[in-house]
Structure formats: C-alpha cells, structure tokens
Amino acid sequence: MLKIEKFAAIDIGSNAIRLLIATVIEREGSSPLFKKTSLVRVPIRLGADVFLEEKISEKNYHRMIDAMTAFSLIMKTHNVVSYRACATSAMREARNGTDIAASIFETTGIRIHIIDGTDEAAIIASTDLKDLIEDNKVFLYVDVGGGSTEFTVFANGKSIVSRSFKLGTVRILNDMVRESIWDEVRDWIKENTQQYSKINVIGSGGNINSIYKSSNKKIGKPLSYFFMSSYFERIKEMTYHERIFELQMNPDRADVIIPATRIYLSAMKWSKAKNIYVPKIGLADGIIKSLYNERAAKDMEVR
C-alpha cells in the first residue's frame, strides 16, 4: 500500500521566484521517493530594486502579489498538504521586506519566511547533497544566487565550515560588488581548503544547471575546470542577444550567466579543484525535504 502526498516550496530569490511541487511516495519498509511534479519560475528581479534602491518597488510588489496568488491556486489544484515560502537576500535587505511579506500574507494567504544565509545553507544541506558527499572526499559547495553566494566545506562526510558573502549575480550586474569582496571570498576559500590535498566543487543554482545542460554531459559526470574556463571565454565574447538566440537562453539568464560562471570558476581556481559536480539541488529541494521530515516526525508522535 502506497502513501502519496504532495509538498510545495516557494523560493523567493533576488533574480527569480520559483514554486516547486514534489510528490512524495511512501511504501512500508522502503525509503520515500521524491518526484518533482511541477516547477514554475517567474523572473521578478527583486535584487535590481533592493540593491540599488534598498526597497522593493511598487511594480514588483504587485507582480509578487500576482505570482503568489497564482502559486496559491496551483498548490490548491495539486492538493498540496504542506508548503513553505522562503525569501533570501533581496527581501532580507529590503527596508520594506517585512511589510511586504505581511501584506502578501494578508492578500494571498501565503506566509513568507525571510531567512539568512546560515538558514539557507542548513536547508540546502538537508537535501540529497549528503548522498553525493562521500566520507573519504572533500567538497566545496557553492550556491550562487542573485544577491549572495553560500560556501560550505564538507570533509569526512560532515559540514566543516560555512559562510555567506554578498557576492551575487544581480549585484555584480549592477556594479555593486567591490573588489575587496572578491578578495575576502578568495582568502576565505584558500584558508579553508588549503589543508586538503584534493578537493572538488559542488555547484548549485539555476546558472550552473543551465551550463550543465548545455554541456551535454551524462548525468552525474562533473564539468572540468578546462570546460568551465572555455565556456566563460565563449559567453564573454557573445552579445546579450547572441546568448539569447544562439544559446537559447532565457532573457533573464543571458545576463547573469557571466557573473555566475565567474564565481564558480573563481571558486574552482582558489580551491584548486579540477572538477565541479552539478547535482541539481537547491533551496526549494531542501524546503521539501524539511517539510516531509517535519510531517514524518509529527506522525510518529501521534502514534
């Protein structure tokens, strides 16, 4: 007898807002199956507002209301049993972020949790990331967002050290990242990886997923430093419109792809990693896992 339920996660980032619906299938005596059922992505670039004006604009506030109303209806149609909406860098730094979250809840019924970089890293760590992190290997996990990038070093199957930097693709596009931030990231990576003889990078985020898809690599196989370097040089030489048409990128991906690739490439260089693995997991996946674990724990209490 199978138990089948749907859970949903809303990831409110600096570049886009995503709704992920996952079907969780349970069978007694087996580990649960998590199947991605639906993914809706809306390119509301909140970071362009916040990092320049320190607040979310009236226009984007109304776009968020429309998106959350739509997400609410989609979740209802799917019979979602539990959901969580988490907002990261942009809403965290917006002067009106808390007020807008309250207004969205009042208008749409969607409650938004504004989380910090540490919470974000912890949620992502609850995903299938642990299946990739082998006890005898060392990894630098790099999650690139529009407003910030989270770095975590994993060794002996455990998280050793983690840090969030205000180094995001939308910030870089708006020329809001000082050279000193790059220096801080470089020094942190070198300091926390130099004691290991061999390290690999794990990349997370929409941009590295886009790069991986274009590489035609077999799922599970890493991208090499040479590939990433060649890819970076190639996209830098193309115009914004060439990247959209020739590489078939979404317009809101075609500009951020350059700073994102630079971040991944820099992390590989500074950690002396030869490969980057792309397991296609992120904040939304972590939220789904957290919701399921919370529900499972509650069911055990009831019994």
PDB file of C-alpha atoms in Angstrom:
ATOM      1  CA  MET A   1       0.000   0.000   0.000  1.00  0.00           C
ATOM      2  CA  LEU A   2       1.452   3.353  -1.035  1.00  0.00           C
ATOM      3  CA  LYS A   3       1.003   6.689   0.680  1.00  0.00           C
ATOM      4  CA  ILE A   4       1.188   9.524  -1.852  1.00  0.00           C
ATOM      5  CA  GLU A   5       1.281  13.220  -0.862  1.00  0.00           C
ATOM      6  CA  LYS A   6       2.384  16.465  -2.448  1.00  0.00           C
ATOM      7  CA  PHE A   7       4.542  19.130  -0.816  1.00  0.00           C
ATOM      8  CA  ALA A   8       5.435  22.574  -2.162  1.00  0.00           C
ATOM      9  CA  ALA A   9       8.302  25.023  -1.767  1.00  0.00           C
ATOM     10  CA  ILE A  10       8.414  28.667  -2.802  1.00  0.00           C
ATOM     11  CA  ASP A  11      11.904  30.111  -3.230  1.00  0.00           C
ATOM     12  CA  ILE A  12      11.872  33.924  -3.410  1.00  0.00           C
ATOM     13  CA  GLY A  13      15.303  34.853  -4.733  1.00  0.00           C
ATOM     14  CA  SER A  14      16.971  38.005  -5.962  1.00  0.00           C
ATOM     15  CA  ASN A  15      16.672  37.017  -9.623  1.00  0.00           C
ATOM     16  CA  ALA A  16      13.532  34.861  -9.756  1.00  0.00           C
ATOM     17  CA  ILE A  17      10.701  33.352  -7.724  1.00  0.00           C
ATOM     18  CA  ARG A  18      10.092  29.606  -8.017  1.00  0.00           C
ATOM     19  CA  LEU A  19       7.342  27.233  -6.998  1.00  0.00           C
ATOM     20  CA  LEU A  20       8.387  23.581  -6.762  1.00  0.00           C
ATOM     21  CA  ILE A  21       5.770  20.891  -6.165  1.00  0.00           C
ATOM     22  CA  ALA A  22       7.069  17.440  -5.303  1.00  0.00           C
ATOM     23  CA  THR A  23       5.203  14.167  -4.929  1.00  0.00           C
ATOM     24  CA  VAL A  24       6.409  12.040  -2.023  1.00  0.00           C
ATOM     25  CA  ILE A  25       5.650   8.316  -2.325  1.00  0.00           C
ATOM     26  CA  GLU A  26       5.967   6.135   0.761  1.00  0.00           C
ATOM     27  CA  ARG A  27       5.965   2.343   0.940  1.00  0.00           C
ATOM     28  CA  GLU A  28       6.443   0.493   4.188  1.00  0.00           C
ATOM     29  CA  GLY A  29       9.956  -0.820   4.562  1.00  0.00           C
ATOM     30  CA  SER A  30      11.381   1.447   1.826  1.00  0.00           C
ATOM     31  CA  SER A  31      12.869   4.939   1.695  1.00  0.00           C
ATOM     32  CA  PRO A  32      10.434   7.564   0.412  1.00  0.00           C
ATOM     33  CA  LEU A  33      10.589   8.597  -3.241  1.00  0.00           C
ATOM     34  CA  PHE A  34      10.686  12.314  -4.045  1.00  0.00           C
ATOM     35  CA  LYS A  35       9.468  13.131  -7.551  1.00  0.00           C
ATOM     36  CA  LYS A  36       9.492  16.679  -8.905  1.00  0.00           C
ATOM     37  CA  THR A  37       5.976  17.163 -10.229  1.00  0.00           C
ATOM     38  CA  SER A  38       5.852  20.832 -11.242  1.00  0.00           C
ATOM     39  CA  LEU A  39       8.240  23.769 -11.370  1.00  0.00           C
ATOM     40  CA  VAL A  40       7.077  27.305 -12.121  1.00  0.00           C
ATOM     41  CA  ARG A  41       9.663  30.086 -12.400  1.00  0.00           C
ATOM     42  CA  VAL A  42       8.775  33.792 -12.571  1.00  0.00           C
ATOM     43  CA  PRO A  43      11.644  36.215 -13.370  1.00  0.00           C
ATOM     44  CA  ILE A  44      10.817  39.006 -10.904  1.00  0.00           C
ATOM     45  CA  ARG A  45      14.239  40.526 -10.350  1.00  0.00           C
ATOM     46  CA  LEU A  46      13.803  41.830  -6.802  1.00  0.00           C
ATOM     47  CA  GLY A  47      17.530  42.347  -6.438  1.00  0.00           C
ATOM     48  CA  ALA A  48      17.531  45.064  -9.107  1.00  0.00           C
ATOM     49  CA  ASP A  49      15.206  47.046  -6.817  1.00  0.00           C
ATOM     50  CA  VAL A  50      16.748  46.306  -3.479  1.00  0.00           C
ATOM     51  CA  PHE A  51      20.462  46.508  -4.209  1.00  0.00           C
ATOM     52  CA  LEU A  52      20.010  49.912  -5.875  1.00  0.00           C
ATOM     53  CA  GLU A  53      17.074  51.495  -4.009  1.00  0.00           C
ATOM     54  CA  GLU A  54      17.127  49.434  -0.788  1.00  0.00           C
ATOM     55  CA  LYS A  55      13.444  48.612  -1.185  1.00  0.00           C
ATOM     56  CA  ILE A  56      11.068  46.582  -3.342  1.00  0.00           C
ATOM     57  CA  SER A  57       9.302  48.784  -5.891  1.00  0.00           C
ATOM     58  CA  GLU A  58       5.542  49.172  -6.120  1.00  0.00           C
ATOM     59  CA  LYS A  59       5.617  47.498  -9.547  1.00  0.00           C
ATOM     60  CA  ASN A  60       7.430  44.404  -8.314  1.00  0.00           C
ATOM     61  CA  TYR A  61       5.272  44.273  -5.188  1.00  0.00           C
ATOM     62  CA  HIS A  62       2.196  43.906  -7.416  1.00  0.00           C
ATOM     63  CA  ARG A  63       3.993  41.305  -9.549  1.00  0.00           C
ATOM     64  CA  MET A  64       4.730  39.358  -6.357  1.00  0.00           C
ATOM     65  CA  ILE A  65       1.056  39.543  -5.360  1.00  0.00           C
ATOM     66  CA  ASP A  66       0.075  38.143  -8.780  1.00  0.00           C
ATOM     67  CA  ALA A  67       2.702  35.390  -8.552  1.00  0.00           C
ATOM     68  CA  MET A  68       1.706  34.345  -5.028  1.00  0.00           C
ATOM     69  CA  THR A  69      -1.978  34.340  -5.945  1.00  0.00           C
ATOM     70  CA  ALA A  70      -1.181  32.078  -8.903  1.00  0.00           C
ATOM     71  CA  PHE A  71       1.049  29.840  -6.761  1.00  0.00           C
ATOM     72  CA  SER A  72      -1.707  29.530  -4.164  1.00  0.00           C
ATOM     73  CA  LEU A  73      -4.173  28.351  -6.826  1.00  0.00           C
ATOM     74  CA  ILE A  74      -1.654  25.916  -8.341  1.00  0.00           C
ATOM     75  CA  MET A  75      -0.970  24.388  -4.909  1.00  0.00           C
ATOM     76  CA  LYS A  76      -4.713  24.093  -4.261  1.00  0.00           C
ATOM     77  CA  THR A  77      -5.230  22.361  -7.614  1.00  0.00           C
ATOM     78  CA  HIS A  78      -2.436  19.895  -6.805  1.00  0.00           C
ATOM     79  CA  ASN A  79      -3.900  19.165  -3.333  1.00  0.00           C
ATOM     80  CA  VAL A  80      -0.628  20.133  -1.647  1.00  0.00           C
ATOM     81  CA  VAL A  81      -0.649  19.015   2.008  1.00  0.00           C
ATOM     82  CA  SER A  82       2.074  21.373   3.220  1.00  0.00           C
ATOM     83  CA  TYR A  83       4.134  24.261   1.824  1.00  0.00           C
ATOM     84  CA  ARG A  84       6.731  26.794   2.911  1.00  0.00           C
ATOM     85  CA  ALA A  85       7.813  30.034   1.264  1.00  0.00           C
ATOM     86  CA  CYS A  86      11.348  31.279   1.980  1.00  0.00           C
ATOM     87  CA  ALA A  87      12.843  34.596   0.873  1.00  0.00           C
ATOM     88  CA  THR A  88      16.581  35.191   0.759  1.00  0.00           C
ATOM     89  CA  SER A  89      18.960  38.088   0.147  1.00  0.00           C
ATOM     90  CA  ALA A  90      16.732  40.635  -1.637  1.00  0.00           C
ATOM     91  CA  MET A  91      13.782  40.597   0.778  1.00  0.00           C
ATOM     92  CA  ARG A  92      16.172  40.285   3.714  1.00  0.00           C
ATOM     93  CA  GLU A  93      17.894  43.532   2.782  1.00  0.00           C
ATOM     94  CA  ALA A  94      14.834  45.467   1.606  1.00  0.00           C
ATOM     95  CA  ARG A  95      13.728  48.178   4.036  1.00  0.00           C
ATOM     96  CA  ASN A  96      10.143  47.249   3.244  1.00  0.00           C
ATOM     97  CA  GLY A  97      10.735  43.481   3.072  1.00  0.00           C
ATOM     98  CA  THR A  98       8.912  42.665   6.313  1.00  0.00           C
ATOM     99  CA  ASP A  99       5.985  44.968   5.471  1.00  0.00           C
ATOM    100  CA  ILE A 100       5.644  43.434   2.002  1.00  0.00           C
ATOM    101  CA  ALA A 101       5.734  39.910   3.451  1.00  0.00           C
ATOM    102  CA  ALA A 102       2.921  40.879   5.848  1.00  0.00           C
ATOM    103  CA  SER A 103       0.892  42.447   3.033  1.00  0.00           C
ATOM    104  CA  ILE A 104       1.338  39.390   0.796  1.00  0.00           C
ATOM    105  CA  PHE A 105       0.123  37.142   3.619  1.00  0.00           C
ATOM    106  CA  GLU A 106      -2.911  39.354   4.176  1.00  0.00           C
ATOM    107  CA  THR A 107      -3.755  39.450   0.444  1.00  0.00           C
ATOM    108  CA  THR A 108      -2.898  35.916  -0.702  1.00  0.00           C
ATOM    109  CA  GLY A 109      -2.634  33.799   2.446  1.00  0.00           C
ATOM    110  CA  ILE A 110       0.986  32.886   1.586  1.00  0.00           C
ATOM    111  CA  ARG A 111       3.219  33.311   4.637  1.00  0.00           C
ATOM    112  CA  ILE A 112       6.806  34.228   3.729  1.00  0.00           C
ATOM    113  CA  HIS A 113       9.757  33.333   5.965  1.00  0.00           C
ATOM    114  CA  ILE A 114      12.689  35.701   5.445  1.00  0.00           C
ATOM    115  CA  ILE A 115      15.805  33.630   6.143  1.00  0.00           C
ATOM    116  CA  ASP A 116      19.507  34.428   6.483  1.00  0.00           C
ATOM    117  CA  GLY A 117      22.458  32.851   4.718  1.00  0.00           C
ATOM    118  CA  THR A 118      23.094  30.362   7.530  1.00  0.00           C
ATOM    119  CA  ASP A 119      19.494  29.126   7.425  1.00  0.00           C
ATOM    120  CA  GLU A 120      19.708  28.858   3.641  1.00  0.00           C
ATOM    121  CA  ALA A 121      22.859  26.711   3.817  1.00  0.00           C
ATOM    122  CA  ALA A 122      21.288  24.485   6.501  1.00  0.00           C
ATOM    123  CA  ILE A 123      18.116  23.930   4.442  1.00  0.00           C
ATOM    124  CA  ILE A 124      20.134  23.005   1.347  1.00  0.00           C
ATOM    125  CA  ALA A 125      22.265  20.629   3.441  1.00  0.00           C
ATOM    126  CA  SER A 126      19.102  18.653   4.261  1.00  0.00           C
ATOM    127  CA  THR A 127      18.746  17.629   0.600  1.00  0.00           C
ATOM    128  CA  ASP A 128      20.246  14.645  -1.218  1.00  0.00           C
ATOM    129  CA  LEU A 129      23.542  16.513  -1.050  1.00  0.00           C
ATOM    130  CA  LYS A 130      24.632  14.068   1.660  1.00  0.00           C
ATOM    131  CA  ASP A 131      24.370  11.218  -0.840  1.00  0.00           C
ATOM    132  CA  LEU A 132      26.993  12.895  -3.013  1.00  0.00           C
ATOM    133  CA  ILE A 133      29.344  13.793  -0.177  1.00  0.00           C
ATOM    134  CA  GLU A 134      31.439  10.696   0.390  1.00  0.00           C
ATOM    135  CA  ASP A 135      33.290  10.203   3.670  1.00  0.00           C
ATOM    136  CA  ASN A 136      36.700   9.972   2.037  1.00  0.00           C
ATOM    137  CA  LYS A 137      36.383  13.061  -0.166  1.00  0.00           C
ATOM    138  CA  VAL A 138      36.429  16.829   0.350  1.00  0.00           C
ATOM    139  CA  PHE A 139      33.997  19.194  -1.344  1.00  0.00           C
ATOM    140  CA  LEU A 140      33.479  22.927  -1.568  1.00  0.00           C
ATOM    141  CA  TYR A 141      29.765  23.547  -2.018  1.00  0.00           C
ATOM    142  CA  VAL A 142      28.994  26.771  -3.919  1.00  0.00           C
ATOM    143  CA  ASP A 143      25.406  28.048  -4.151  1.00  0.00           C
ATOM    144  CA  VAL A 144      25.271  31.146  -6.366  1.00  0.00           C
ATOM    145  CA  GLY A 145      22.254  33.427  -6.101  1.00  0.00           C
ATOM    146  CA  GLY A 146      21.331  36.878  -7.316  1.00  0.00           C
ATOM    147  CA  GLY A 147      22.189  38.586  -4.038  1.00  0.00           C
ATOM    148  CA  SER A 148      24.626  36.276  -2.292  1.00  0.00           C
ATOM    149  CA  THR A 149      26.707  33.132  -2.611  1.00  0.00           C
ATOM    150  CA  GLU A 150      26.885  30.482   0.107  1.00  0.00           C
ATOM    151  CA  PHE A 151      30.088  28.470   0.502  1.00  0.00           C
ATOM    152  CA  THR A 152      30.376  25.301   2.604  1.00  0.00           C
ATOM    153  CA  VAL A 153      33.341  22.960   3.038  1.00  0.00           C
ATOM    154  CA  PHE A 154      32.450  19.277   3.532  1.00  0.00           C
ATOM    155  CA  ALA A 155      35.041  16.767   4.768  1.00  0.00           C
ATOM    156  CA  ASN A 156      34.670  13.286   6.296  1.00  0.00           C
ATOM    157  CA  GLY A 157      31.001  13.390   5.306  1.00  0.00           C
ATOM    158  CA  LYS A 158      30.325  16.435   7.513  1.00  0.00           C
ATOM    159  CA  SER A 159      29.931  20.184   7.123  1.00  0.00           C
ATOM    160  CA  ILE A 160      33.152  21.757   8.409  1.00  0.00           C
ATOM    161  CA  VAL A 161      32.671  25.478   7.833  1.00  0.00           C
ATOM    162  CA  SER A 162      30.169  27.663   6.005  1.00  0.00           C
ATOM    163  CA  ARG A 163      29.905  31.318   5.053  1.00  0.00           C
ATOM    164  CA  SER A 164      27.627  33.598   3.028  1.00  0.00           C
ATOM    165  CA  PHE A 165      29.035  36.524   1.043  1.00  0.00           C
ATOM    166  CA  LYS A 166      27.228  39.422  -0.635  1.00  0.00           C
ATOM    167  CA  LEU A 167      28.580  38.229  -3.952  1.00  0.00           C
ATOM    168  CA  GLY A 168      25.571  37.704  -6.195  1.00  0.00           C
ATOM    169  CA  THR A 169      24.929  37.853  -9.929  1.00  0.00           C
ATOM    170  CA  VAL A 170      22.421  40.725  -9.796  1.00  0.00           C
ATOM    171  CA  ARG A 171      24.741  42.716  -7.518  1.00  0.00           C
ATOM    172  CA  ILE A 172      27.633  42.201  -9.947  1.00  0.00           C
ATOM    173  CA  LEU A 173      25.487  43.252 -12.921  1.00  0.00           C
ATOM    174  CA  ASN A 174      24.629  46.470 -11.111  1.00  0.00           C
ATOM    175  CA  ASP A 175      28.324  47.084 -10.327  1.00  0.00           C
ATOM    176  CA  MET A 176      27.697  46.798  -6.587  1.00  0.00           C
ATOM    177  CA  VAL A 177      30.457  44.344  -5.681  1.00  0.00           C
ATOM    178  CA  ARG A 178      33.716  45.928  -4.578  1.00  0.00           C
ATOM    179  CA  GLU A 179      36.981  44.224  -5.452  1.00  0.00           C
ATOM    180  CA  SER A 180      37.542  43.767  -1.710  1.00  0.00           C
ATOM    181  CA  ILE A 181      34.574  41.341  -1.586  1.00  0.00           C
ATOM    182  CA  TRP A 182      36.252  39.162  -4.218  1.00  0.00           C
ATOM    183  CA  ASP A 183      39.431  39.325  -2.112  1.00  0.00           C
ATOM    184  CA  GLU A 184      37.515  38.244   1.008  1.00  0.00           C
ATOM    185  CA  VAL A 185      35.996  35.282  -0.815  1.00  0.00           C
ATOM    186  CA  ARG A 186      39.375  34.271  -2.256  1.00  0.00           C
ATOM    187  CA  ASP A 187      41.062  34.446   1.172  1.00  0.00           C
ATOM    188  CA  TRP A 188      38.228  32.506   2.862  1.00  0.00           C
ATOM    189  CA  ILE A 189      38.290  29.729   0.263  1.00  0.00           C
ATOM    190  CA  LYS A 190      42.079  29.407   0.338  1.00  0.00           C
ATOM    191  CA  GLU A 191      42.202  29.447   4.140  1.00  0.00           C
ATOM    192  CA  ASN A 192      39.544  26.746   4.469  1.00  0.00           C
ATOM    193  CA  THR A 193      40.672  24.429   1.665  1.00  0.00           C
ATOM    194  CA  GLN A 194      44.473  24.641   1.657  1.00  0.00           C
ATOM    195  CA  GLN A 195      44.865  21.830   4.221  1.00  0.00           C
ATOM    196  CA  TYR A 196      43.259  19.326   1.837  1.00  0.00           C
ATOM    197  CA  SER A 197      45.299  17.655  -0.897  1.00  0.00           C
ATOM    198  CA  LYS A 198      42.354  17.180  -3.277  1.00  0.00           C
ATOM    199  CA  ILE A 199      39.029  18.964  -3.418  1.00  0.00           C
ATOM    200  CA  ASN A 200      36.040  19.032  -5.758  1.00  0.00           C
ATOM    201  CA  VAL A 201      33.418  21.729  -6.105  1.00  0.00           C
ATOM    202  CA  ILE A 202      29.661  21.107  -5.974  1.00  0.00           C
ATOM    203  CA  GLY A 203      27.700  23.788  -7.814  1.00  0.00           C
ATOM    204  CA  SER A 204      24.123  24.788  -7.089  1.00  0.00           C
ATOM    205  CA  GLY A 205      21.791  27.353  -8.647  1.00  0.00           C
ATOM    206  CA  GLY A 206      19.938  27.969 -11.891  1.00  0.00           C
ATOM    207  CA  ASN A 207      23.027  29.182 -13.735  1.00  0.00           C
ATOM    208  CA  ILE A 208      25.200  26.124 -13.165  1.00  0.00           C
ATOM    209  CA  ASN A 209      22.217  23.939 -14.099  1.00  0.00           C
ATOM    210  CA  SER A 210      21.971  25.890 -17.363  1.00  0.00           C
ATOM    211  CA  ILE A 211      25.694  25.442 -18.027  1.00  0.00           C
ATOM    212  CA  TYR A 212      25.480  21.717 -17.272  1.00  0.00           C
ATOM    213  CA  LYS A 213      22.524  21.247 -19.593  1.00  0.00           C
ATOM    214  CA  SER A 214      24.399  22.916 -22.451  1.00  0.00           C
ATOM    215  CA  SER A 215      27.464  20.707 -21.873  1.00  0.00           C
ATOM    216  CA  ASN A 216      25.544  17.527 -22.865  1.00  0.00           C
ATOM    217  CA  LYS A 217      27.376  15.706 -20.092  1.00  0.00           C
ATOM    218  CA  LYS A 218      25.956  12.438 -18.838  1.00  0.00           C
ATOM    219  CA  ILE A 219      24.070  12.968 -15.549  1.00  0.00           C
ATOM    220  CA  GLY A 220      26.405  12.508 -12.604  1.00  0.00           C
ATOM    221  CA  LYS A 221      29.570  13.328 -14.537  1.00  0.00           C
ATOM    222  CA  PRO A 222      31.398  16.515 -13.456  1.00  0.00           C
ATOM    223  CA  LEU A 223      32.416  19.521 -15.538  1.00  0.00           C
ATOM    224  CA  SER A 224      36.150  20.142 -15.721  1.00  0.00           C
ATOM    225  CA  TYR A 225      37.954  23.388 -14.951  1.00  0.00           C
ATOM    226  CA  PHE A 226      39.036  23.470 -18.596  1.00  0.00           C
ATOM    227  CA  PHE A 227      35.406  23.247 -19.773  1.00  0.00           C
ATOM    228  CA  MET A 228      34.275  25.986 -17.372  1.00  0.00           C
ATOM    229  CA  SER A 229      37.129  28.235 -18.438  1.00  0.00           C
ATOM    230  CA  SER A 230      36.424  27.711 -22.150  1.00  0.00           C
ATOM    231  CA  TYR A 231      32.685  28.269 -21.595  1.00  0.00           C
ATOM    232  CA  PHE A 232      33.385  31.512 -19.739  1.00  0.00           C
ATOM    233  CA  GLU A 233      35.569  32.860 -22.560  1.00  0.00           C
ATOM    234  CA  ARG A 234      32.950  31.873 -25.120  1.00  0.00           C
ATOM    235  CA  ILE A 235      29.971  33.596 -23.469  1.00  0.00           C
ATOM    236  CA  LYS A 236      32.010  36.713 -22.683  1.00  0.00           C
ATOM    237  CA  GLU A 237      32.688  37.201 -26.396  1.00  0.00           C
ATOM    238  CA  MET A 238      28.990  36.947 -27.281  1.00  0.00           C
ATOM    239  CA  THR A 239      26.495  39.793 -27.033  1.00  0.00           C
ATOM    240  CA  TYR A 240      23.467  39.584 -24.776  1.00  0.00           C
ATOM    241  CA  HIS A 241      21.214  38.958 -27.804  1.00  0.00           C
ATOM    242  CA  GLU A 242      23.548  36.307 -29.205  1.00  0.00           C
ATOM    243  CA  ARG A 243      23.390  34.412 -25.921  1.00  0.00           C
ATOM    244  CA  ILE A 244      19.583  34.526 -26.058  1.00  0.00           C
ATOM    245  CA  PHE A 245      19.287  33.457 -29.693  1.00  0.00           C
ATOM    246  CA  GLU A 246      22.302  31.235 -30.344  1.00  0.00           C
ATOM    247  CA  LEU A 247      22.485  29.582 -26.914  1.00  0.00           C
ATOM    248  CA  GLN A 248      18.698  29.708 -26.470  1.00  0.00           C
ATOM    249  CA  MET A 249      18.931  31.257 -23.014  1.00  0.00           C
ATOM    250  CA  ASN A 250      16.050  32.963 -21.242  1.00  0.00           C
ATOM    251  CA  PRO A 251      16.483  36.772 -21.310  1.00  0.00           C
ATOM    252  CA  ASP A 252      16.808  36.885 -17.508  1.00  0.00           C
ATOM    253  CA  ARG A 253      19.504  34.178 -17.681  1.00  0.00           C
ATOM    254  CA  ALA A 254      21.553  35.616 -20.549  1.00  0.00           C
ATOM    255  CA  ASP A 255      22.967  38.480 -18.490  1.00  0.00           C
ATOM    256  CA  VAL A 256      23.532  36.823 -15.086  1.00  0.00           C
ATOM    257  CA  ILE A 257      25.234  33.780 -16.633  1.00  0.00           C
ATOM    258  CA  ILE A 258      28.535  35.675 -16.999  1.00  0.00           C
ATOM    259  CA  PRO A 259      28.985  36.772 -13.354  1.00  0.00           C
ATOM    260  CA  ALA A 260      27.707  33.363 -12.190  1.00  0.00           C
ATOM    261  CA  THR A 261      30.279  31.496 -14.287  1.00  0.00           C
ATOM    262  CA  ARG A 262      32.990  33.803 -12.959  1.00  0.00           C
ATOM    263  CA  ILE A 263      32.030  32.920  -9.367  1.00  0.00           C
ATOM    264  CA  TYR A 264      32.081  29.159  -9.993  1.00  0.00           C
ATOM    265  CA  LEU A 265      35.319  29.382 -11.934  1.00  0.00           C
ATOM    266  CA  SER A 266      36.953  31.513  -9.229  1.00  0.00           C
ATOM    267  CA  ALA A 267      35.887  29.045  -6.532  1.00  0.00           C
ATOM    268  CA  MET A 268      37.456  26.205  -8.519  1.00  0.00           C
ATOM    269  CA  LYS A 269      40.656  28.164  -9.064  1.00  0.00           C
ATOM    270  CA  TRP A 270      41.077  29.256  -5.431  1.00  0.00           C
ATOM    271  CA  SER A 271      40.324  25.789  -4.045  1.00  0.00           C
ATOM    272  CA  LYS A 272      42.485  24.142  -6.752  1.00  0.00           C
ATOM    273  CA  ALA A 273      39.537  21.974  -7.786  1.00  0.00           C
ATOM    274  CA  LYS A 274      39.732  20.260 -11.171  1.00  0.00           C
ATOM    275  CA  ASN A 275      36.031  19.344 -11.339  1.00  0.00           C
ATOM    276  CA  ILE A 276      32.610  20.723 -10.440  1.00  0.00           C
ATOM    277  CA  TYR A 277      29.658  18.395  -9.803  1.00  0.00           C
ATOM    278  CA  VAL A 278      26.121  19.595 -10.516  1.00  0.00           C
ATOM    279  CA  PRO A 279      23.542  17.547  -8.583  1.00  0.00           C
ATOM    280  CA  LYS A 280      20.649  19.888  -9.483  1.00  0.00           C
ATOM    281  CA  ILE A 281      19.530  20.624  -5.959  1.00  0.00           C
ATOM    282  CA  GLY A 282      18.783  23.894  -4.261  1.00  0.00           C
ATOM    283  CA  LEU A 283      16.801  25.728  -1.624  1.00  0.00           C
ATOM    284  CA  ALA A 284      13.402  24.516  -2.871  1.00  0.00           C
ATOM    285  CA  ASP A 285      14.525  20.873  -2.689  1.00  0.00           C
ATOM    286  CA  GLY A 286      15.724  21.446   0.877  1.00  0.00           C
ATOM    287  CA  ILE A 287      12.399  23.016   1.862  1.00  0.00           C
ATOM    288  CA  ILE A 288      10.517  19.980   0.507  1.00  0.00           C
ATOM    289  CA  LYS A 289      12.752  17.590   2.465  1.00  0.00           C
ATOM    290  CA  SER A 290      12.345  19.668   5.650  1.00  0.00           C
ATOM    291  CA  LEU A 291       8.546  19.709   5.303  1.00  0.00           C
ATOM    292  CA  TYR A 292       8.436  15.961   4.786  1.00  0.00           C
ATOM    293  CA  ASN A 293      10.731  15.270   7.766  1.00  0.00           C
ATOM    294  CA  GLU A 294       8.647  17.540   9.992  1.00  0.00           C
ATOM    295  CA  ARG A 295       5.458  15.757   8.943  1.00  0.00           C
ATOM    296  CA  ALA A 296       7.028  12.317   9.440  1.00  0.00           C
ATOM    297  CA  ALA A 297       8.215  13.313  12.927  1.00  0.00           C
ATOM    298  CA  LYS A 298       4.723  14.567  13.800  1.00  0.00           C
ATOM    299  CA  ASP A 299       3.152  11.312  12.565  1.00  0.00           C
ATOM    300  CA  MET A 300       5.496   9.344  14.831  1.00  0.00           C
ATOM    301  CA  GLU A 301       4.483  11.492  17.806  1.00  0.00           C
ATOM    302  CA  VAL A 302       0.789  10.829  17.113  1.00  0.00           C
ATOM    303  CA  ARG A 303       1.362   7.106  17.114  1.00  0.00           C
TER     304      ARG A 303
END
